[in-house]
Amino acid sequence: DSGVTQTPKHLITATGQRVTLRCSPRSGDLSVYWYQQSLDQGLQFLIQYYNGEERAKGNILERFSAQQFPDLHSELNLSSLELGDSALYFCASSVTDARWNTIYFGEGSWLTVV
Amino acid sequence: AQSVTQLGSHVSVSEGALVLLRCNYSSSVPPYLFWYVQYPNQGLQLLLKYTSAATLVKGINGFEAEFKKSETSFHLTKPSAHMSDAAEYFCAVSERAGGSYIPTFGRGTSLIVHP
């Protein structure tokens, strides 16, 4: 158990819909990262928050947004969903940034868009 | 931008045989390198990391990796494979992005262990 909690574990939704994925980081971790894992793209970095502020942005679509709340949990919002958004979405956390710190992954949220 | 390349999307070994998973990096500055493992239906977990303290890094479950600057490599090895080692292995490099550092992952290598 990494200490990072993600909900829901599985989600099936229709194209055009909007979903919210939730992440609780390990106790004491200030940074939260979101990754998308798919067979064709591999593990892609989406976005990072540190203590409530956006710190780094990766290959995140404009239809996707995220935030980190004062209690440090984070949410990833995916809207106008397309079939290609079907993937495993990981949240990870670390004490500060990931320069040499270990980042701890949750078990992921499986999103299926039909 | 820094990146890592993992050679071989699948590696198959017999139980008890040497495991060698290859990773090459591209970086103009000394990199911070990591190996993560992903077991089926689980998140990634850290096996080991290189942060310039020693070129031979020992990790969990008997794995180790050697940083070779001349070859820009960070290959993962284990002397004797066990059935429980079957998993997906990811090499990663810490890359500067915005005001932070972000792990950039390779495409992964699936390790298959035969009895």
Coordinates of C-alpha atoms in Angstrom, one line a residue:
Chain A
D1 CA 0.0 0.0 0.0
S2 CA 1.6 3.2 -1.2
G3 CA -0.6 5.5 0.9
V4 CA -2.0 7.2 -2.2
T5 CA -5.7 6.7 -2.6
Q6 CA -7.6 7.1 -5.8
T7 CA -11.3 6.9 -6.5
P8 CA -13.2 5.5 -8.3
K9 CA -11.2 2.4 -9.3
H10 CA -13.3 1.8 -12.4
L11 CA -15.6 4.1 -14.3
I12 CA -17.6 3.6 -17.5
T13 CA -19.1 6.6 -19.2
A14 CA -20.4 7.7 -22.5
T15 CA -18.8 10.0 -25.1
G16 CA -19.4 13.6 -24.4
Q17 CA -19.8 13.2 -20.7
R18 CA -17.7 14.6 -17.8
V19 CA -16.1 12.7 -15.0
T20 CA -14.0 13.6 -11.9
L21 CA -11.2 11.5 -10.6
R22 CA -10.1 12.0 -7.0
C23 CA -6.8 11.5 -5.3
S24 CA -5.6 11.7 -1.7
P25 CA -1.8 11.9 -1.4
R26 CA 0.3 10.2 1.2
S27 CA 0.2 11.9 4.5
G28 CA 2.8 14.8 4.5
D29 CA 3.2 14.9 0.7
L30 CA 2.7 18.3 -0.8
S31 CA 3.1 17.4 -4.5
V32 CA 0.5 15.6 -6.6
Y33 CA 1.1 14.3 -10.1
W34 CA -1.4 13.0 -12.6
Y35 CA -0.4 10.5 -15.3
Q36 CA -2.3 8.8 -18.1
Q37 CA -1.4 5.3 -19.1
S38 CA -2.5 3.8 -22.4
L39 CA -1.2 1.1 -24.6
D40 CA -0.4 3.4 -27.5
Q41 CA 1.0 6.4 -25.6
G42 CA 2.6 4.7 -22.6
L43 CA 2.8 6.6 -19.3
Q44 CA 2.2 10.3 -20.1
F45 CA 2.6 13.1 -17.5
L46 CA -0.4 15.4 -17.4
I47 CA 0.0 17.9 -14.6
Q48 CA 1.6 18.5 -11.2
Y49 CA 0.4 20.6 -8.2
Y50 CA 2.4 21.6 -5.2
N51 CA 0.7 22.8 -2.1
G52 CA -2.3 24.0 -4.0
E53 CA -0.6 25.6 -6.9
E54 CA 0.0 24.3 -10.4
R55 CA 3.8 23.7 -10.8
A56 CA 4.2 21.9 -14.1
K57 CA 2.1 21.0 -17.1
G58 CA 2.6 18.1 -19.5
N59 CA 0.5 16.7 -22.3
I60 CA -2.8 17.6 -20.8
L61 CA -5.7 18.3 -23.2
E62 CA -7.7 21.6 -22.8
R63 CA -10.8 19.4 -22.1
F64 CA -9.0 18.2 -18.9
S65 CA -8.4 20.3 -15.8
A66 CA -7.2 19.6 -12.3
Q67 CA -6.9 21.3 -9.0
Q68 CA -5.4 20.7 -5.6
F69 CA -7.5 21.7 -2.5
P70 CA -6.3 23.1 0.8
D71 CA -6.4 19.7 2.4
L72 CA -4.0 18.6 -0.4
H73 CA -6.4 16.2 -2.1
S74 CA -6.6 16.6 -5.9
E75 CA -9.2 16.2 -8.6
L76 CA -8.8 15.6 -12.3
N77 CA -11.7 16.7 -14.3
L78 CA -12.2 15.2 -17.8
S79 CA -14.9 16.7 -20.0
S80 CA -16.3 16.2 -23.5
L81 CA -15.0 12.6 -23.3
E82 CA -13.9 10.8 -26.4
L83 CA -13.3 7.1 -27.0
G84 CA -9.5 7.9 -27.1
D85 CA -9.7 9.1 -23.5
S86 CA -10.1 5.5 -22.3
A87 CA -7.1 4.8 -20.2
L88 CA -5.7 4.2 -16.7
Y89 CA -5.2 7.5 -14.8
F90 CA -2.7 7.5 -12.1
C91 CA -2.2 9.9 -9.3
A92 CA 1.2 10.0 -7.5
S93 CA 2.6 12.1 -4.7
S94 CA 5.9 13.2 -3.3
V95 CA 7.2 15.3 -0.4
T96 CA 8.4 18.1 -2.7
D97 CA 9.3 17.7 -6.3
A98 CA 10.6 14.6 -8.1
R99 CA 14.2 15.7 -8.7
W100 CA 15.5 12.8 -6.6
N101 CA 12.6 12.2 -4.4
T102 CA 10.6 9.0 -4.8
I103 CA 7.1 9.5 -6.1
Y104 CA 4.4 7.1 -4.8
F105 CA 1.7 6.0 -7.1
G106 CA -1.9 5.1 -6.4
E107 CA -3.5 2.0 -7.9
G108 CA -5.1 4.1 -10.7
S109 CA -8.6 4.8 -12.0
W110 CA -9.7 2.8 -15.0
L111 CA -11.8 5.0 -17.3
T112 CA -13.7 3.4 -20.2
V113 CA -15.5 5.7 -22.6
V114 CA -18.2 4.0 -24.7
Chain B
A1 CA 14.5 17.5 -23.1
Q2 CA 15.8 14.5 -21.4
S3 CA 14.4 11.1 -22.2
V4 CA 14.9 7.4 -21.7
T5 CA 14.8 4.5 -24.1
Q6 CA 14.0 1.0 -23.0
L7 CA 15.2 -1.6 -25.5
G8 CA 12.8 -4.4 -25.9
S9 CA 9.1 -4.2 -25.0
H10 CA 9.2 -7.8 -23.8
V11 CA 12.0 -9.9 -22.2
S12 CA 11.5 -13.5 -21.5
V13 CA 13.7 -15.5 -19.1
S14 CA 13.6 -18.9 -17.4
E15 CA 13.2 -19.0 -13.6
G16 CA 16.7 -18.8 -12.1
A17 CA 18.2 -17.1 -15.1
L18 CA 19.8 -13.7 -15.2
V19 CA 17.5 -10.8 -15.8
L20 CA 18.8 -7.8 -17.8
L21 CA 16.5 -4.9 -18.7
R22 CA 18.1 -2.2 -20.8
C23 CA 17.7 1.6 -20.4
N24 CA 19.5 4.3 -22.2
Y25 CA 19.1 8.0 -21.3
S26 CA 19.8 11.2 -23.1
S27 CA 20.8 14.1 -21.0
S28 CA 23.2 17.0 -21.2
V29 CA 23.5 17.2 -17.4
P30 CA 24.0 14.5 -14.8
P31 CA 20.6 12.8 -14.6
Y32 CA 18.6 11.4 -11.8
L33 CA 17.5 8.0 -12.9
F34 CA 14.9 5.6 -11.5
W35 CA 13.5 2.1 -12.1
Y36 CA 9.9 1.4 -11.2
V37 CA 7.9 -1.8 -11.3
Q38 CA 4.2 -2.3 -12.0
Y39 CA 2.6 -5.5 -11.1
P40 CA -0.7 -6.4 -12.7
N41 CA -3.6 -4.2 -11.6
Q42 CA -1.3 -2.1 -9.4
G43 CA 0.4 1.3 -9.4
L44 CA 4.1 1.8 -10.0
Q45 CA 6.5 1.3 -7.2
L46 CA 10.1 2.3 -6.9
L47 CA 12.8 -0.4 -7.3
L48 CA 15.8 1.9 -7.1
K49 CA 17.2 5.3 -8.0
Y50 CA 20.5 6.8 -9.0
T51 CA 21.3 10.2 -7.5
S52 CA 25.1 10.3 -8.2
A53 CA 26.1 9.0 -4.8
A54 CA 27.3 5.6 -6.3
T55 CA 27.3 4.2 -9.8
L56 CA 26.1 0.7 -8.6
V57 CA 22.7 1.1 -7.0
K58 CA 21.0 -1.7 -5.1
G59 CA 17.2 -1.9 -4.9
I60 CA 14.5 -4.0 -3.5
N61 CA 13.8 -7.7 -4.4
G62 CA 17.5 -8.3 -5.3
F63 CA 17.6 -5.9 -8.3
E64 CA 20.4 -3.6 -9.0
A65 CA 21.4 -1.1 -11.7
E66 CA 24.7 0.4 -12.8
F67 CA 25.0 3.9 -14.1
K68 CA 27.5 4.1 -17.0
K69 CA 28.1 7.6 -18.1
S70 CA 30.2 6.6 -21.1
E71 CA 27.4 4.4 -22.4
T72 CA 24.6 6.7 -21.2
S73 CA 23.0 3.5 -19.7
F74 CA 21.3 2.5 -16.6
H75 CA 20.5 -1.2 -17.1
L76 CA 18.6 -3.2 -14.5
T77 CA 19.8 -6.6 -13.5
K78 CA 19.0 -9.5 -11.2
P79 CA 21.2 -12.6 -10.9
S80 CA 18.3 -15.1 -10.6
A81 CA 14.8 -14.5 -11.8
H82 CA 11.8 -15.6 -9.8
M83 CA 8.3 -16.2 -11.0
S84 CA 7.1 -13.3 -8.8
D85 CA 9.4 -10.9 -10.8
A86 CA 7.0 -11.1 -13.8
A87 CA 5.8 -7.5 -14.2
E88 CA 6.2 -4.3 -16.2
Y89 CA 9.4 -2.4 -15.6
F90 CA 9.8 1.3 -16.3
C91 CA 13.0 3.3 -16.5
A92 CA 12.5 7.0 -15.7
V93 CA 14.6 10.2 -15.7
S94 CA 13.9 13.3 -13.6
E95 CA 13.3 16.1 -16.0
R96 CA 13.0 19.9 -15.4
A97 CA 9.5 21.1 -16.3
G98 CA 8.1 24.5 -15.4
G99 CA 9.2 25.2 -11.9
S100 CA 9.6 21.6 -10.9
Y101 CA 11.1 18.2 -11.7
I102 CA 9.0 15.5 -13.3
P103 CA 9.7 11.8 -13.9
T104 CA 9.6 11.0 -17.6
F105 CA 9.1 7.3 -18.2
G106 CA 10.2 5.0 -20.9
R107 CA 7.7 2.8 -22.7
G108 CA 8.2 -0.1 -20.3
T109 CA 9.5 -3.6 -20.6
S110 CA 7.4 -6.6 -19.8
L111 CA 9.3 -9.3 -18.0
I112 CA 8.0 -12.8 -18.6
V113 CA 9.4 -15.5 -16.4
H114 CA 9.0 -19.2 -17.5
P115 CA 9.1 -22.1 -15.0

